[in-house]
mmCIF file of C-alpha atoms in Angstrom:
data_model
loop_
_atom_site.group_PDB
_atom_site.id
_atom_site.type_symbol
_atom_site.label_atom_id
_atom_site.label_comp_id
_atom_site.label_asym_id
_atom_site.label_seq_id
_atom_site.Cartn_x
_atom_site.Cartn_y
_atom_site.Cartn_z
ATOM 1 C CA GLU A 110 -3.725 -21.439 -10.410
ATOM 2 C CA VAL A 111 -7.402 -19.608 -9.921
ATOM 3 C CA SER A 112 -10.407 -20.796 -8.772
ATOM 4 C CA ARG A 113 -13.675 -20.481 -6.615
ATOM 5 C CA LYS A 114 -14.206 -22.797 -3.869
ATOM 6 C CA ILE A 115 -16.831 -22.917 -0.593
ATOM 7 C CA THR A 116 -15.328 -22.301 2.933
ATOM 8 C CA GLY A 117 -17.839 -21.947 5.780
ATOM 9 C CA HIS A 118 -20.779 -21.614 3.027
ATOM 10 C CA ILE A 119 -18.966 -18.542 1.361
ATOM 11 C CA GLU A 120 -17.859 -18.805 -2.268
ATOM 12 C CA ALA A 121 -14.088 -17.340 -2.255
ATOM 13 C CA THR A 122 -11.434 -16.767 -4.864
ATOM 14 C CA ASP A 123 -8.614 -19.782 -4.225
ATOM 15 C CA VAL A 124 -5.110 -19.103 -5.560
ATOM 16 C CA ARG A 125 -2.479 -21.443 -5.679
ATOM 17 C CA VAL A 126 1.446 -20.935 -6.640
ATOM 18 C CA VAL A 127 2.617 -24.060 -8.120
ATOM 19 C CA LEU A 128 6.333 -24.545 -7.657
ATOM 20 C CA ASP A 129 9.262 -26.848 -9.260
ATOM 21 C CA ASP A 130 11.410 -28.578 -7.124
ATOM 22 C CA HIS A 131 14.117 -25.921 -7.617
ATOM 23 C CA HIS A 132 12.302 -23.199 -6.169
ATOM 24 C CA HIS A 133 10.688 -25.339 -3.363
ATOM 25 C CA HIS A 134 14.346 -25.954 -1.838
ATOM 26 C CA GLN A 135 15.872 -22.489 -2.496
ATOM 27 C CA ARG A 136 17.216 -20.273 0.253
ATOM 28 C CA ARG A 137 17.100 -16.731 -0.362
ATOM 29 C CA ARG A 138 18.592 -13.730 1.509
ATOM 30 C CA LEU A 139 16.862 -10.391 1.865
ATOM 31 C CA GLN A 140 19.122 -8.411 -0.753
ATOM 32 C CA GLU A 141 18.502 -11.315 -3.356
ATOM 33 C CA ILE A 142 14.777 -10.808 -2.920
ATOM 34 C CA LEU A 143 15.041 -7.096 -3.174
ATOM 35 C CA GLU A 144 17.149 -7.105 -6.456
ATOM 36 C CA THR A 145 14.588 -9.810 -7.894
ATOM 37 C CA ILE A 146 11.804 -7.248 -6.959
ATOM 38 C CA ARG A 147 13.883 -4.077 -8.311
ATOM 39 C CA LYS A 148 14.622 -5.987 -11.635
ATOM 40 C CA ALA A 149 10.959 -6.985 -12.439
ATOM 41 C CA ASP A 150 8.644 -4.858 -15.033
ATOM 42 C CA LEU A 151 6.692 -3.096 -11.827
ATOM 43 C CA SER A 152 6.044 0.462 -11.117
ATOM 44 C CA GLU A 153 7.924 2.284 -8.625
ATOM 45 C CA ARG A 154 5.387 2.357 -6.062
ATOM 46 C CA VAL A 155 5.015 -1.419 -6.328
ATOM 47 C CA LYS A 156 8.706 -1.927 -5.846
ATOM 48 C CA GLN A 157 8.889 0.048 -2.732
ATOM 49 C CA THR A 158 5.767 -1.242 -1.008
ATOM 50 C CA ALA A 159 7.270 -4.841 -1.878
ATOM 51 C CA GLU A 160 10.278 -3.979 -0.434
ATOM 52 C CA ARG A 161 9.241 -2.264 2.682
ATOM 53 C CA ILE A 162 7.105 -5.405 3.465
ATOM 54 C CA PHE A 163 9.989 -7.532 3.042
ATOM 55 C CA ARG A 164 12.229 -5.476 5.117
ATOM 56 C CA ARG A 165 9.578 -5.785 7.813
ATOM 57 C CA LEU A 166 9.892 -9.290 7.785
ATOM 58 C CA ALA A 167 13.769 -9.654 7.929
ATOM 59 C CA ASP A 168 13.625 -7.226 10.628
ATOM 60 C CA ALA A 169 11.405 -9.483 12.983
ATOM 61 C CA GLU A 170 13.204 -12.689 11.827
ATOM 62 C CA GLY A 171 16.412 -11.267 12.382
ATOM 63 C CA ARG A 172 15.066 -9.898 16.228
ATOM 64 C CA VAL A 173 13.743 -13.578 16.973
ATOM 65 C CA HIS A 174 16.701 -15.308 15.682
ATOM 66 C CA GLY A 175 19.402 -12.930 17.174
ATOM 67 C CA SER A 176 20.974 -11.862 13.780
ATOM 68 C CA SER A 177 20.992 -9.078 11.546
ATOM 69 C CA PRO A 178 17.934 -8.320 8.875
ATOM 70 C CA GLU A 179 20.747 -9.094 6.040
ATOM 71 C CA GLU A 180 21.884 -12.474 7.510
ATOM 72 C CA VAL A 181 18.624 -13.961 7.760
ATOM 73 C CA HIS A 182 17.990 -16.765 5.309
ATOM 74 C CA PHE A 183 14.363 -16.906 4.092
ATOM 75 C CA HIS A 184 12.760 -20.165 3.628
ATOM 76 C CA GLU A 185 9.274 -20.266 3.672
ATOM 77 C CA VAL A 186 9.144 -16.440 3.601
ATOM 78 C CA GLY A 187 11.693 -16.425 1.071
ATOM 79 C CA GLY A 188 9.849 -18.664 -1.356
ATOM 80 C CA VAL A 189 8.377 -17.615 -4.589
ATOM 81 C CA ASP A 190 4.722 -18.162 -3.373
ATOM 82 C CA ALA A 191 5.400 -15.287 -0.733
ATOM 83 C CA ILE A 192 7.363 -13.034 -3.150
ATOM 84 C CA VAL A 193 3.716 -13.729 -5.344
ATOM 85 C CA ASP A 194 1.789 -12.787 -2.065
ATOM 86 C CA ILE A 195 3.522 -9.580 -1.196
ATOM 87 C CA VAL A 196 4.024 -8.300 -4.841
ATOM 88 C CA GLY A 197 0.534 -9.238 -5.658
ATOM 89 C CA ALA A 198 -0.736 -7.319 -2.481
ATOM 90 C CA ALA A 199 1.082 -4.316 -3.872
ATOM 91 C CA ILE A 200 0.000 -4.562 -7.327
ATOM 92 C CA CYS A 201 -3.689 -5.133 -6.217
ATOM 93 C CA LEU A 202 -3.225 -1.649 -3.986
ATOM 94 C CA GLU A 203 -2.080 0.220 -6.755
ATOM 95 C CA MET A 204 -4.599 -1.112 -9.040
ATOM 96 C CA LEU A 205 -7.545 0.319 -6.298
ATOM 97 C CA GLY A 206 -5.974 3.663 -6.539
ATOM 98 C CA SER A 207 -3.762 3.345 -3.220
ATOM 99 C CA PRO A 208 -6.556 3.587 -0.902
ATOM 100 C CA LYS A 209 -6.618 3.893 2.602
ATOM 101 C CA VAL A 210 -6.482 0.837 4.249
ATOM 102 C CA VAL A 211 -8.267 0.089 7.929
ATOM 103 C CA ALA A 212 -7.788 -3.519 9.221
ATOM 104 C CA SER A 213 -9.859 -5.373 11.959
ATOM 105 C CA PRO A 214 -8.014 -6.403 15.118
ATOM 106 C CA MET A 215 -6.044 -9.532 14.766
ATOM 107 C CA PRO A 216 -7.812 -12.907 15.731
ATOM 108 C CA THR A 217 -6.165 -14.623 18.370
ATOM 109 C CA PHE A 218 -5.195 -18.595 17.815
ATOM 110 C CA HIS A 219 -3.039 -21.054 19.296
ATOM 111 C CA GLY A 220 -1.140 -24.309 18.704
ATOM 112 C CA TYR A 221 2.195 -25.018 17.215
ATOM 113 C CA VAL A 222 3.459 -24.722 13.618
ATOM 114 C CA THR A 223 6.363 -26.456 12.208
ATOM 115 C CA GLY A 224 8.895 -24.803 9.907
ATOM 116 C CA SER A 225 12.562 -24.762 8.406
ATOM 117 C CA HIS A 226 13.730 -23.696 11.907
ATOM 118 C CA GLY A 227 11.642 -26.331 14.031
ATOM 119 C CA VAL A 228 8.512 -26.285 15.938
ATOM 120 C CA PHE A 229 7.202 -23.094 17.180
ATOM 121 C CA PRO A 230 4.216 -21.590 19.334
ATOM 122 C CA LEU A 231 1.477 -19.852 17.695
ATOM 123 C CA PRO A 232 1.487 -17.005 16.779
ATOM 124 C CA ALA A 233 4.870 -17.501 15.350
ATOM 125 C CA PRO A 234 7.360 -15.621 16.887
ATOM 126 C CA ALA A 235 7.801 -13.520 13.679
ATOM 127 C CA THR A 236 4.169 -12.936 13.234
ATOM 128 C CA ALA A 237 3.944 -11.612 17.100
ATOM 129 C CA GLU A 238 6.729 -9.508 16.355
ATOM 130 C CA ILE A 239 5.707 -7.680 13.291
ATOM 131 C CA LEU A 240 2.314 -7.253 15.146
ATOM 132 C CA ARG A 241 3.622 -5.590 18.431
ATOM 133 C CA GLY A 242 1.327 -2.541 19.055
ATOM 134 C CA VAL A 243 -1.780 -4.064 17.219
ATOM 135 C CA PRO A 244 -4.845 -4.996 18.897
ATOM 136 C CA TRP A 245 -6.165 -8.082 19.078
ATOM 137 C CA ARG A 246 -9.518 -9.747 19.269
ATOM 138 C CA LYS A 247 -10.667 -13.132 21.242
ATOM 139 C CA LEU A 248 -11.405 -15.895 18.821
ATOM 140 C CA ASP A 249 -8.858 -18.716 20.167
ATOM 141 C CA ILE A 250 -8.753 -20.933 16.968
ATOM 142 C CA GLU A 251 -6.075 -23.774 16.972
ATOM 143 C CA GLY A 252 -4.361 -23.186 13.940
ATOM 144 C CA GLU A 253 -2.385 -20.613 12.231
ATOM 145 C CA LEU A 254 -4.740 -17.848 11.085
ATOM 146 C CA VAL A 255 -2.064 -15.122 10.543
ATOM 147 C CA THR A 256 1.173 -16.060 8.934
ATOM 148 C CA PRO A 257 4.394 -13.704 9.247
ATOM 149 C CA THR A 258 3.914 -12.836 5.608
ATOM 150 C CA GLY A 259 0.185 -12.035 6.000
ATOM 151 C CA ALA A 260 1.199 -9.980 9.264
ATOM 152 C CA ALA A 261 3.990 -7.965 7.203
ATOM 153 C CA ILE A 262 1.759 -7.100 4.538
ATOM 154 C CA ILE A 263 -1.212 -6.031 6.916
ATOM 155 C CA ARG A 264 1.168 -4.213 9.301
ATOM 156 C CA GLU A 265 2.765 -2.218 6.146
ATOM 157 C CA LEU A 266 -0.726 -1.501 4.389
ATOM 158 C CA ALA A 267 -3.034 -0.576 7.234
ATOM 159 C CA SER A 268 -3.066 2.867 8.479
ATOM 160 C CA GLY A 269 -5.067 1.846 11.518
ATOM 161 C CA PHE A 270 -6.797 -1.204 13.221
ATOM 162 C CA GLY A 271 -10.502 -1.047 14.347
ATOM 163 C CA PRO A 272 -13.997 -1.206 13.278
ATOM 164 C CA LEU A 273 -15.290 -0.489 9.864
ATOM 165 C CA PRO A 274 -15.221 2.947 8.923
ATOM 166 C CA ALA A 275 -18.199 5.233 7.798
ATOM 167 C CA MET A 276 -18.506 4.477 4.269
ATOM 168 C CA THR A 277 -20.508 3.751 1.209
ATOM 169 C CA ILE A 278 -19.406 0.266 0.095
ATOM 170 C CA VAL A 279 -18.653 -0.123 -3.414
ATOM 171 C CA SER A 280 -17.247 -3.709 -4.024
ATOM 172 C CA ILE A 281 -16.716 -6.948 -1.649
ATOM 173 C CA GLY A 282 -14.156 -9.676 -2.291
ATOM 174 C CA TYR A 283 -13.429 -12.933 -0.391
ATOM 175 C CA GLY A 284 -10.062 -14.591 -0.788
ATOM 176 C CA ALA A 285 -9.897 -18.396 0.539
ATOM 177 C CA GLY A 286 -7.537 -19.838 2.798
ATOM 178 C CA LYS A 287 -6.481 -23.236 2.894
ATOM 179 C CA SER A 288 -7.240 -25.018 6.164
ATOM 180 C CA ASP A 289 -10.224 -25.852 7.494
ATOM 181 C CA PHE A 290 -10.770 -24.165 11.090
ATOM 182 C CA GLY A 291 -14.466 -24.846 11.391
ATOM 183 C CA ILE A 292 -15.213 -21.252 10.371
ATOM 184 C CA PRO A 293 -15.171 -19.501 7.116
ATOM 185 C CA ASN A 294 -11.502 -19.283 6.462
ATOM 186 C CA VAL A 295 -11.452 -16.136 4.036
ATOM 187 C CA LEU A 296 -9.728 -12.854 3.935
ATOM 188 C CA ARG A 297 -12.537 -10.108 3.392
ATOM 189 C CA VAL A 298 -11.768 -7.069 1.507
ATOM 190 C CA ILE A 299 -14.399 -4.307 1.283
ATOM 191 C CA LEU A 300 -13.915 -1.312 -0.766
ATOM 192 C CA GLY A 301 -15.686 1.811 -0.020
ATOM 193 C CA GLU A 302 -15.889 5.474 -0.430
ATOM 194 C CA GLU A 303 -15.304 7.599 2.896
ATOM 195 C CA SER A 304 -17.428 10.677 2.351
ATOM 196 C CA ALA A 305 -17.298 13.927 4.755
ATOM 197 C CA SER A 306 -21.009 13.925 3.980
ATOM 198 C CA VAL A 307 -21.714 10.559 5.937
ATOM 199 C CA PRO A 308 -23.667 12.014 8.952
ATOM 200 C CA GLY A 309 -21.528 12.134 12.031
ATOM 201 C CA SER A 310 -18.440 11.642 10.215
ATOM 202 C CA GLY A 311 -17.466 15.247 9.959
ATOM 203 C CA PRO A 312 -13.646 16.683 8.944
ATOM 204 C CA GLU A 313 -11.686 13.603 8.739
ATOM 205 C CA GLY A 314 -7.905 14.214 10.709
ATOM 206 C CA VAL A 315 -4.615 14.211 8.644
ATOM 207 C CA ALA A 316 -1.132 14.629 9.760
ATOM 208 C CA VAL A 317 1.137 17.248 8.040
ATOM 209 C CA ILE A 318 4.911 16.442 8.278
ATOM 210 C CA GLU A 319 7.308 19.438 7.332
ATOM 211 C CA THR A 320 10.801 20.233 7.375
ATOM 212 C CA SER A 321 13.006 23.277 5.947
ATOM 213 C CA ILE A 322 16.155 22.451 3.597
ATOM 214 C CA ASP A 323 18.624 24.481 1.871
ATOM 215 C CA ASP A 324 21.158 21.935 1.433
ATOM 216 C CA LEU A 325 19.892 19.191 -0.789
ATOM 217 C CA ASN A 326 21.012 18.307 -4.589
ATOM 218 C CA PRO A 327 17.844 19.328 -6.227
ATOM 219 C CA GLN A 328 17.746 16.066 -8.081
ATOM 220 C CA PHE A 329 17.044 14.168 -4.958
ATOM 221 C CA TYR A 330 13.651 15.511 -4.692
ATOM 222 C CA GLU A 331 12.414 13.364 -7.274
ATOM 223 C CA THR A 332 13.058 10.207 -5.590
ATOM 224 C CA ALA A 333 12.409 11.251 -2.212
ATOM 225 C CA MET A 334 8.805 12.539 -3.441
ATOM 226 C CA GLU A 335 8.194 8.964 -5.274
ATOM 227 C CA ARG A 336 9.388 7.115 -2.269
ATOM 228 C CA LEU A 337 6.982 9.320 -0.109
ATOM 229 C CA PHE A 338 3.896 8.369 -2.183
ATOM 230 C CA ALA A 339 4.818 4.890 -2.156
ATOM 231 C CA ALA A 340 5.125 5.151 1.502
ATOM 232 C CA GLY A 341 1.209 5.982 1.659
ATOM 233 C CA ALA A 342 1.580 10.008 1.614
ATOM 234 C CA LEU A 343 -1.810 11.520 0.811
ATOM 235 C CA ASP A 344 0.009 14.726 -1.058
ATOM 236 C CA VAL A 345 3.592 15.842 -1.288
ATOM 237 C CA PHE A 346 4.290 19.576 -2.378
ATOM 238 C CA MET A 347 7.272 21.997 -1.973
ATOM 239 C CA SER A 348 7.728 25.853 -1.447
ATOM 240 C CA PRO A 349 10.471 28.148 -1.887
ATOM 241 C CA ILE A 350 11.269 29.747 1.412
ATOM 242 C CA GLN A 351 14.304 32.036 2.456
ATOM 243 C CA MET A 352 16.078 30.771 5.699
ATOM 244 C CA LYS A 353 18.781 31.966 7.621
ATOM 245 C CA LYS A 354 21.973 33.698 6.418
ATOM 246 C CA ASN A 355 19.559 34.664 3.626
ATOM 247 C CA ARG A 356 19.658 31.359 2.059
ATOM 248 C CA PRO A 357 17.047 30.129 -0.256
ATOM 249 C CA GLY A 358 15.504 26.839 0.770
ATOM 250 C CA THR A 359 12.673 24.677 0.136
ATOM 251 C CA LEU A 360 9.942 23.950 2.659
ATOM 252 C CA LEU A 361 9.177 20.003 1.921
ATOM 253 C CA SER A 362 5.298 19.072 3.239
ATOM 254 C CA VAL A 363 3.776 15.785 3.363
ATOM 255 C CA ILE A 364 0.241 15.033 4.070
ATOM 256 C CA CYS A 365 -0.851 11.502 5.458
ATOM 257 C CA ASP A 366 -3.103 9.839 7.721
ATOM 258 C CA PRO A 367 -2.287 9.773 11.178
ATOM 259 C CA GLY A 368 -1.488 6.120 11.161
ATOM 260 C CA ARG A 369 1.581 6.640 8.350
ATOM 261 C CA VAL A 370 3.563 9.403 10.401
ATOM 262 C CA GLU A 371 6.416 6.861 11.402
ATOM 263 C CA ALA A 372 6.760 5.420 8.123
ATOM 264 C CA ILE A 373 6.701 9.217 6.283
ATOM 265 C CA ALA A 374 9.069 10.561 8.798
ATOM 266 C CA ALA A 375 11.373 7.686 8.290
ATOM 267 C CA VAL A 376 11.709 8.297 4.352
ATOM 268 C CA VAL A 377 12.154 12.197 4.998
ATOM 269 C CA LEU A 378 15.056 11.633 7.322
ATOM 270 C CA ALA A 379 16.299 8.789 4.752
ATOM 271 C CA GLU A 380 15.938 10.687 1.623
ATOM 272 C CA THR A 381 16.602 14.199 2.322
ATOM 273 C CA SER A 382 19.597 16.313 4.400
ATOM 274 C CA THR A 383 17.105 17.219 7.303
ATOM 275 C CA PHE A 384 17.949 16.581 10.693
ATOM 276 C CA GLY A 385 14.418 16.565 11.951
ATOM 277 C CA VAL A 386 10.738 17.050 11.144
ATOM 278 C CA ARG A 387 7.930 19.190 12.492
ATOM 279 C CA ILE A 388 4.588 17.141 12.669
ATOM 280 C CA SER A 389 0.834 18.622 13.201
ATOM 281 C CA ARG A 390 -2.436 17.710 13.022
ATOM 282 C CA TRP A 391 -4.919 18.946 10.611
ATOM 283 C CA GLU A 392 -8.582 18.541 9.635
ATOM 284 C CA ARG A 393 -9.879 18.518 5.895
ATOM 285 C CA ILE A 394 -13.299 18.036 4.251
ATOM 286 C CA CYS A 395 -13.055 16.383 0.475
ATOM 287 C CA LEU A 396 -15.624 15.717 -2.052
ATOM 288 C CA ASP A 397 -16.838 12.426 -2.250
ATOM 289 C CA ARG A 398 -14.650 10.649 -4.956
ATOM 290 C CA ARG A 399 -15.824 8.012 -7.640
ATOM 291 C CA TRP A 400 -14.483 6.876 -11.069
ATOM 292 C CA GLU A 401 -16.077 6.572 -14.218
ATOM 293 C CA GLU A 402 -14.905 5.495 -17.924
ATOM 294 C CA VAL A 403 -15.262 6.867 -21.146
ATOM 295 C CA VAL A 404 -14.253 5.516 -24.370
ATOM 296 C CA THR A 405 -12.784 8.109 -26.422
ATOM 297 C CA ALA A 406 -11.361 7.687 -30.175
ATOM 298 C CA PHE A 407 -8.005 7.050 -28.510
ATOM 299 C CA GLY A 408 -9.042 4.441 -25.861
ATOM 300 C CA LYS A 409 -10.541 4.285 -22.494
ATOM 301 C CA ILE A 410 -10.066 6.941 -20.187
ATOM 302 C CA ARG A 411 -11.128 7.304 -16.246
ATOM 303 C CA ILE A 412 -12.520 10.139 -15.052
ATOM 304 C CA LYS A 413 -12.303 11.224 -11.391
ATOM 305 C CA ILE A 414 -15.437 12.569 -10.043
ATOM 306 C CA GLY A 415 -15.772 14.629 -7.267
ATOM 307 C CA GLU A 416 -19.305 14.899 -5.399
ATOM 308 C CA ARG A 417 -20.891 16.849 -2.446
ATOM 309 C CA ASP A 418 -24.372 15.627 -1.211
ATOM 310 C CA GLY A 419 -24.746 13.498 -4.372
ATOM 311 C CA ARG A 420 -24.215 16.382 -6.669
ATOM 312 C CA VAL A 421 -21.317 16.453 -9.357
ATOM 313 C CA ILE A 422 -18.731 19.259 -8.380
ATOM 314 C CA THR A 423 -15.981 18.842 -10.500
ATOM 315 C CA ALA A 424 -14.806 15.794 -12.964
ATOM 316 C CA SER A 425 -10.914 15.331 -14.410
ATOM 317 C CA PRO A 426 -9.678 12.935 -16.647
ATOM 318 C CA GLU A 427 -6.747 10.778 -15.214
ATOM 319 C CA TYR A 428 -3.885 12.488 -16.531
ATOM 320 C CA GLU A 429 -1.590 9.297 -16.855
ATOM 321 C CA ASP A 430 -4.540 7.476 -18.913
ATOM 322 C CA CYS A 431 -4.377 10.701 -21.255
ATOM 323 C CA LYS A 432 -0.330 10.639 -21.349
ATOM 324 C CA ARG A 433 -0.426 6.992 -22.453
ATOM 325 C CA ALA A 434 -3.125 7.288 -24.898
ATOM 326 C CA ALA A 435 -1.507 10.527 -26.463
ATOM 327 C CA ILE A 436 1.941 8.700 -26.702
ATOM 328 C CA GLU A 437 -0.003 5.732 -28.450
ATOM 329 C CA HIS A 438 -1.866 7.599 -30.976
ATOM 330 C CA GLY A 439 0.802 10.282 -31.631
ATOM 331 C CA VAL A 440 -1.352 13.163 -30.557
ATOM 332 C CA ALA A 441 -1.331 16.033 -27.990
ATOM 333 C CA VAL A 442 -2.254 15.186 -24.621
ATOM 334 C CA ARG A 443 -4.993 18.172 -24.524
ATOM 335 C CA HIS A 444 -6.411 16.587 -27.164
ATOM 336 C CA VAL A 445 -7.090 13.540 -25.308
ATOM 337 C CA TYR A 446 -8.062 15.152 -22.296
ATOM 338 C CA GLU A 447 -10.321 17.745 -24.155
ATOM 339 C CA SER A 448 -12.217 14.718 -25.906
ATOM 340 C CA ALA A 449 -12.715 12.878 -22.475
ATOM 341 C CA VAL A 450 -14.175 15.971 -20.795
ATOM 342 C CA ALA A 451 -16.690 16.453 -23.808
ATOM 343 C CA LEU A 452 -17.883 12.811 -23.746
ATOM 344 C CA PHE A 453 -18.165 12.830 -19.980
ATOM 345 C CA LYS A 454 -20.243 16.383 -20.278
ATOM 346 C CA THR A 455 -22.429 14.694 -23.232
ATOM 347 C CA GLY A 456 -23.056 11.676 -21.248
ATOM 348 C CA ARG A 457 -24.175 13.670 -18.487
ATOM 349 C CA LEU A 458 -27.021 15.737 -20.433
#
């Protein structure tokens, strides 16, 4: 149920997940939750993101309660509402184009919470475990400001924690919390465009993770690439190389935000036959990017626009939009692509 509510004089979107008695009392293990997600009609990227978030929860709960992640029984965390929260966050991120996420430091809070395992001090043990290494700022509110589910979502999605980055703000959204803490109880999301042309921003730093492989079944590269993008890779590419004993091999290169190095390296080590990766730090300068939409004879097609100092440098129709429209109308992809380009150029005249 979606509605609007006022909290701390701010109007925000309020979402309630309404469950029947059967779902209220269900207990789930990690594998059952993951199987539910894997069977859902979702993109591979959404499934992989949701799975990583739930694994973070399971690892934290396991460490707190002295069991393996597979043995953890999820109660509140395993409820349908938490599945909706986590999968919904993954879907929203994909709908926004899988942008870089930067979070503010976590606000401190205190008190006690009653859960299925009894009474625990706040932050809840699983929340504190998940947020190891994350900076906190002093707020000291009584009540649970950050739940284990929320902690797992932000820890998985955020590439860093700190002040608002230099950017041009595009839109702002507020999601309402349920409790009254005497302050606006909202999660605020600010969507913006990073720009190398913002005064003082300069080139942005990225990490490059590489490994040389000569013994991997070529069929496995497709899954590896999908999971690398799902883990937050900015780009993934492969180059043919010649290795020792004159064997042909593949150089796998992944570009990512510096804060995603550990997650990306874990995927490379898990999905390929390599025994190690090389990590280097690079700088890059990018065009400012934004999206426009044109209405062609084949439907709506998004156009990705690259600008520099406010001047359009390049514009490209989104391939997946063109492919979908071409299949629906039984035409060649290039016809849809060319139609979108022509309409965009006409609108610029």
